[in-house]
Short mmCIF file of C-alpha atoms in Angstrom, two decimals:
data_model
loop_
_atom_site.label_atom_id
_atom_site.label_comp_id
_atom_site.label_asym_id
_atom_site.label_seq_id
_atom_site.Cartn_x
_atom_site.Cartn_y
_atom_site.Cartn_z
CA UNK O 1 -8.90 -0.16 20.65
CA UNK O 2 -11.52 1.36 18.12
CA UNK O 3 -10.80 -1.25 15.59
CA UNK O 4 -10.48 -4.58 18.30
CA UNK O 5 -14.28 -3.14 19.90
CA UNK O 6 -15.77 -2.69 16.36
CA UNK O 7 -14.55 -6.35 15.56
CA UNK O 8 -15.82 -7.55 18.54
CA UNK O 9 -19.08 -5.75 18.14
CA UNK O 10 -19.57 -7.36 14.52
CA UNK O 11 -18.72 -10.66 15.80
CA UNK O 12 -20.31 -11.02 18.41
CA UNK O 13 -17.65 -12.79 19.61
CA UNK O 14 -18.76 -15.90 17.36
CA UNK O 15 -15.90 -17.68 15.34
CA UNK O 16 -18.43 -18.57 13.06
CA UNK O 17 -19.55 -15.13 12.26
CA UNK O 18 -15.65 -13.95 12.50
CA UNK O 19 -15.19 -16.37 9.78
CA UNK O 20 -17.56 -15.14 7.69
CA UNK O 21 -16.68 -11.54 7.81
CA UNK O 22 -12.80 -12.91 7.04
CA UNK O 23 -14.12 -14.70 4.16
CA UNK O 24 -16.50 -11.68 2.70
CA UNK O 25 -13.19 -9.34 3.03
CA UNK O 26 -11.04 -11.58 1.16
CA UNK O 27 -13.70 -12.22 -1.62
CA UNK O 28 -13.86 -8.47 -1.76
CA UNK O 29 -10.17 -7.46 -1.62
CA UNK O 30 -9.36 -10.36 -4.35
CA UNK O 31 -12.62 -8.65 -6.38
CA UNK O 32 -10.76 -5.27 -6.58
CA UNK O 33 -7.57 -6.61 -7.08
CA UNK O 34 -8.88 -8.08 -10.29
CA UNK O 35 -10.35 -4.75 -10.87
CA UNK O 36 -7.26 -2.95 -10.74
CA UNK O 37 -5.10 -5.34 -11.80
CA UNK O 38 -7.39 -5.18 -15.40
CA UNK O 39 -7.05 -1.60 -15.47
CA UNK O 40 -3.17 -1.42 -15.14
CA UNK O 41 -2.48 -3.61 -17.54
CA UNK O 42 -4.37 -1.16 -19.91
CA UNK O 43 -2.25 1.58 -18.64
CA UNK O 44 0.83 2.01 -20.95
CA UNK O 45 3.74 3.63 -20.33
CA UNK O 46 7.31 3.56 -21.74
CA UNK O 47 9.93 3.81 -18.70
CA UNK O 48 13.38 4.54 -19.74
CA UNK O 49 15.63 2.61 -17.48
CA UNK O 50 18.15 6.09 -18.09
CA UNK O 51 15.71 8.15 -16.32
CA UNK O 52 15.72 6.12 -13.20
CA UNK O 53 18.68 6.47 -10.31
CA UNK O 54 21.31 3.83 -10.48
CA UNK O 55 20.29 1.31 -8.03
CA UNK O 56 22.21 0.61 -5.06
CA UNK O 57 22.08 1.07 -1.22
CA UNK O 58 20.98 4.50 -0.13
CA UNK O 59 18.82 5.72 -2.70
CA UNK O 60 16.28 6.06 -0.46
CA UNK O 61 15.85 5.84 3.27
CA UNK O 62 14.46 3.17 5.42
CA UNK O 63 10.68 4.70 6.26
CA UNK O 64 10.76 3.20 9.74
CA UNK O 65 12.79 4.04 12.59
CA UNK O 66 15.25 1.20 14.40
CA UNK O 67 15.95 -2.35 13.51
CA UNK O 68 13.98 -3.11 10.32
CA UNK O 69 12.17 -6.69 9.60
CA UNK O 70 10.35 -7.42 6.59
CA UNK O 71 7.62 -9.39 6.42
CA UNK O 72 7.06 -10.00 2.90
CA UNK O 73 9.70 -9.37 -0.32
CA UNK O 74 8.49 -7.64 -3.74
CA UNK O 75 6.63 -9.88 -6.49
CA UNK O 76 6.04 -13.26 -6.61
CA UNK O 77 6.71 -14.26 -2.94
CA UNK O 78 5.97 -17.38 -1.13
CA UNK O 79 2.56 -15.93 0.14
CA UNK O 80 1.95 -14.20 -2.72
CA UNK O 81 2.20 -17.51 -4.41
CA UNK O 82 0.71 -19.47 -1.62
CA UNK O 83 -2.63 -17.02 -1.89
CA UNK O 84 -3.32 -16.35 -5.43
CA UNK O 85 -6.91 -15.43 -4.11
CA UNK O 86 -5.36 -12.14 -2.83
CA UNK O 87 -3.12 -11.26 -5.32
CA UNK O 88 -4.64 -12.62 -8.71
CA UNK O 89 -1.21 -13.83 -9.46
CA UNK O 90 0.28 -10.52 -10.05
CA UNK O 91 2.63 -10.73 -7.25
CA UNK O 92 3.07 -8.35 -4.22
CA UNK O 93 3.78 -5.19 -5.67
CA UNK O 94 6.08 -3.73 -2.89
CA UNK O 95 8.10 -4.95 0.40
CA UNK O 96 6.13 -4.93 3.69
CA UNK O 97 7.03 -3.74 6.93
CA UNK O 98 6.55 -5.09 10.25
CA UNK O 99 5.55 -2.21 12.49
CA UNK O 100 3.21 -1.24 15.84
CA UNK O 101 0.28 0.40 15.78
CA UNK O 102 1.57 3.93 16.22
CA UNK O 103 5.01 3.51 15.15
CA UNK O 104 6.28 6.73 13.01
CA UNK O 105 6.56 6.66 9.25
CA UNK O 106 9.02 9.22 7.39
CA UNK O 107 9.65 9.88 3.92
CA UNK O 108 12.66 8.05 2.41
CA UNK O 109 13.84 10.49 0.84
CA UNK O 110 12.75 14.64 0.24
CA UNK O 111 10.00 15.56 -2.22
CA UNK O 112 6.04 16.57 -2.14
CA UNK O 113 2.88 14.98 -1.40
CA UNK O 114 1.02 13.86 -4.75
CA UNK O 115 -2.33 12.77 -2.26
CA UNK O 116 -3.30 11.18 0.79
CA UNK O 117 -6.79 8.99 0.75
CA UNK O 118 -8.31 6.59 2.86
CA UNK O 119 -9.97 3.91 0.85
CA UNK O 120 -11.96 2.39 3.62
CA UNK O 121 -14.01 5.31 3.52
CA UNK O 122 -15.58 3.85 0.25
CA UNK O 123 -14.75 -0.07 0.94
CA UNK O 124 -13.60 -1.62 4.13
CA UNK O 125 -10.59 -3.66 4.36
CA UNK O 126 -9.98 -4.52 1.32
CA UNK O 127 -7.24 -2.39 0.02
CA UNK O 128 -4.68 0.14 1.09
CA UNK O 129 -6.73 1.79 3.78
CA UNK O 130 -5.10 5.54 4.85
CA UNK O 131 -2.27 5.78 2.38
CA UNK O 132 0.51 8.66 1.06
CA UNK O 133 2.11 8.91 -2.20
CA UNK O 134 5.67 11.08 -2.14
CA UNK O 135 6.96 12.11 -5.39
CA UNK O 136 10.99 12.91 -5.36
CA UNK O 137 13.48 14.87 -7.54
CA UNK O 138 14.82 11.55 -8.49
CA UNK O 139 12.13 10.37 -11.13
CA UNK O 140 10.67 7.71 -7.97
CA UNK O 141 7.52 7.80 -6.53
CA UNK O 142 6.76 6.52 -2.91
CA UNK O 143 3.62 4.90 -1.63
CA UNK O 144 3.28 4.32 2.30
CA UNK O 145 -0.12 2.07 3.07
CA UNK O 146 -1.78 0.60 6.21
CA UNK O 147 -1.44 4.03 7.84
CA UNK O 148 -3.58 4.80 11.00
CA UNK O 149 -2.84 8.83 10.79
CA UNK O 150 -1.91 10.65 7.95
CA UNK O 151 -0.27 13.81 9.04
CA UNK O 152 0.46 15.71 5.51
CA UNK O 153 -1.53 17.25 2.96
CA UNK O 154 -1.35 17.11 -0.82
CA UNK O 155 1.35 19.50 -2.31
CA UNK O 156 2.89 19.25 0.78
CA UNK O 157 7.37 19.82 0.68
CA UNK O 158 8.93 17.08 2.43
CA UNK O 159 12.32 16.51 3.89
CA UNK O 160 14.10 13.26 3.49
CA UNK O 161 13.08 11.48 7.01
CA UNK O 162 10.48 14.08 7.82
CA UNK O 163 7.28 12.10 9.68
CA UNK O 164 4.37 11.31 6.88
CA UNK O 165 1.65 9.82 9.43
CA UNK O 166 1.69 6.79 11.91
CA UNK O 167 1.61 2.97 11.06
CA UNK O 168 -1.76 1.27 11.54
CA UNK O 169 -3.42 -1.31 10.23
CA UNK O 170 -6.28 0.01 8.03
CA UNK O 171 -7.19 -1.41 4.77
CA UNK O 172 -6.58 -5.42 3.90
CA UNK O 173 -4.06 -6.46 6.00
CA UNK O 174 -3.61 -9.52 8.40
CA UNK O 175 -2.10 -7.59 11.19
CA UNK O 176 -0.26 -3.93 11.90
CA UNK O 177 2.20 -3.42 9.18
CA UNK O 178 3.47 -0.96 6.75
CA UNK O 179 3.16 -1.31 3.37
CA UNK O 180 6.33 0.58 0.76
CA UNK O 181 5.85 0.26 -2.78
CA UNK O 182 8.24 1.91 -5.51
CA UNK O 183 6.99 3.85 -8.26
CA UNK O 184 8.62 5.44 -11.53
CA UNK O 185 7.10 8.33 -11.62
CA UNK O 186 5.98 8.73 -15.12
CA UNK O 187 3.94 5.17 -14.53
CA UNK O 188 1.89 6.23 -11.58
CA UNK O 189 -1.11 8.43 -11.48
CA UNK O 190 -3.90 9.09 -8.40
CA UNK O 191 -7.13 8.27 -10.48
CA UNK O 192 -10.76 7.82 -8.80
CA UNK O 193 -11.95 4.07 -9.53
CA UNK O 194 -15.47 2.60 -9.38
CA UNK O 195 -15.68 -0.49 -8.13
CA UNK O 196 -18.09 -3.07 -9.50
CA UNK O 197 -17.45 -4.49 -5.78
CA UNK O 198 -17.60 -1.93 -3.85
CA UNK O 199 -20.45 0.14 -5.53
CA UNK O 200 -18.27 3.36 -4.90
CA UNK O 201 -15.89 5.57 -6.53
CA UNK O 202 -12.42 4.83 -4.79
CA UNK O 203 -9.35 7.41 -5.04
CA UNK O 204 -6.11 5.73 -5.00
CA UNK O 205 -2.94 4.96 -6.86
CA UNK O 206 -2.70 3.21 -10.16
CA UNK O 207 0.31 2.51 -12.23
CA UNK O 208 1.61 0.40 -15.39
CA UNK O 209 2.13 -2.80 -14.68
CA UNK O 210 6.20 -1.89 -15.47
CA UNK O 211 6.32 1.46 -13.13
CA UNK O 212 6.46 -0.60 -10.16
CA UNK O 213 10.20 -1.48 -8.61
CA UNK O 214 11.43 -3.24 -5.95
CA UNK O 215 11.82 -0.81 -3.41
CA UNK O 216 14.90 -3.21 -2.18
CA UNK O 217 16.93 -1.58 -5.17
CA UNK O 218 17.20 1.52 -3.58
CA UNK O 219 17.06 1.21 -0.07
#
């Protein structure tokens, strides 16, 4: 309700200014993409394909309760593909989720909290909005994005299915989803970014361009 009356209230109800506010958020959230995307590719890290679990079903645990539907597939998807002005051709760099608002999220599999952040705090609705990072015994890192509660706090134990926060649909999205990237852990560090865009300092994951997985490997 918050989110449809402050829509509403910057519209005016006028396509044309709805339009306009869709168009300055995707500008932005294609901006920072660049941004990041420049700065992991700078990030070097040697993975050694040893040191990660054997893939297979399992691994980890689906992060949603019930029947599961995904909406989009790791890397270069059709809408990845199809919308190169979101994702700066770098391809989707985890699986999404379709999900309610208020739907429970839970850790797929035991470990502790690396951070929470909330990057509309410092740039609206152009990135992961209220998001969780999970680091587990297994050399994998979780991320869990789009959040609309976060209810754990850095260096926080988890148990494998324990509830992480609520699904939401902060951040750049184009509806209520969650979104589940893969990690090896040695590739992925929280780091505090300034944004040429967003004239801020943002805190939120980074990785190596190589750390990231499909998360469909596991699962």
């Amino acid at each position: 309700k918050t989110t449809k009356n402050k829509l509403l209230t910057q519209t005016k109800n006028l396509e044309q200014n709805y339009k306009k506010l869709l168009a300055d958020r995707i500008a932005k959230q294609k901006a920072l993409e660049q941004e990041l995307l420049d700065i992991e590719e700078q990030i070097k890290v040697e993975i050694d394909p040893k040191s990660l679990p054997l893939s297979g079903t399992g691994v980890l645990k689906w992060p949603l309760d019930g029947k599961i539907f995904i909406t989009q597939y790791f890397g270069n998807t059709s809408f990845a593909t199809a919308n190169p002005q979101v994702y700066n051709g770098g391809g989707h760099n985890g699986i999404d989720f379709r999900a309610s608002v208020g739907a429970p999220i839970r850790a797929a599999k035991e470990g502790v909290v690396r951070g929470i952040g909330d990057t509309d705090k410092n740039c609206n609705g152009v990135s992961y909005g209220k998001w969780v990072l999970i680091e587990h015994p297994n050399n994998l890192t979780t991320l869990y994005a789009h959040l609309s509660l976060i209810k754990v706090s850095p260096g926080q134990n988890m148990e494998s299915g324990e509830i992480i926060g609520y699904n939401g649909e902060t951040g750049y999205t184009t509806g209520p989803h969650l979104h589940f990237t893969v990690f090896a852990t040695p590739g992925v560090k929280i780091s505090q970014i300034r944004s040429k865009i967003c004239g801020t300092l943002m805190t939120l994951p980074v990785a190596a361009r190589n750390s990231y997985l499909n998360p469909l490997s596991y699962l």
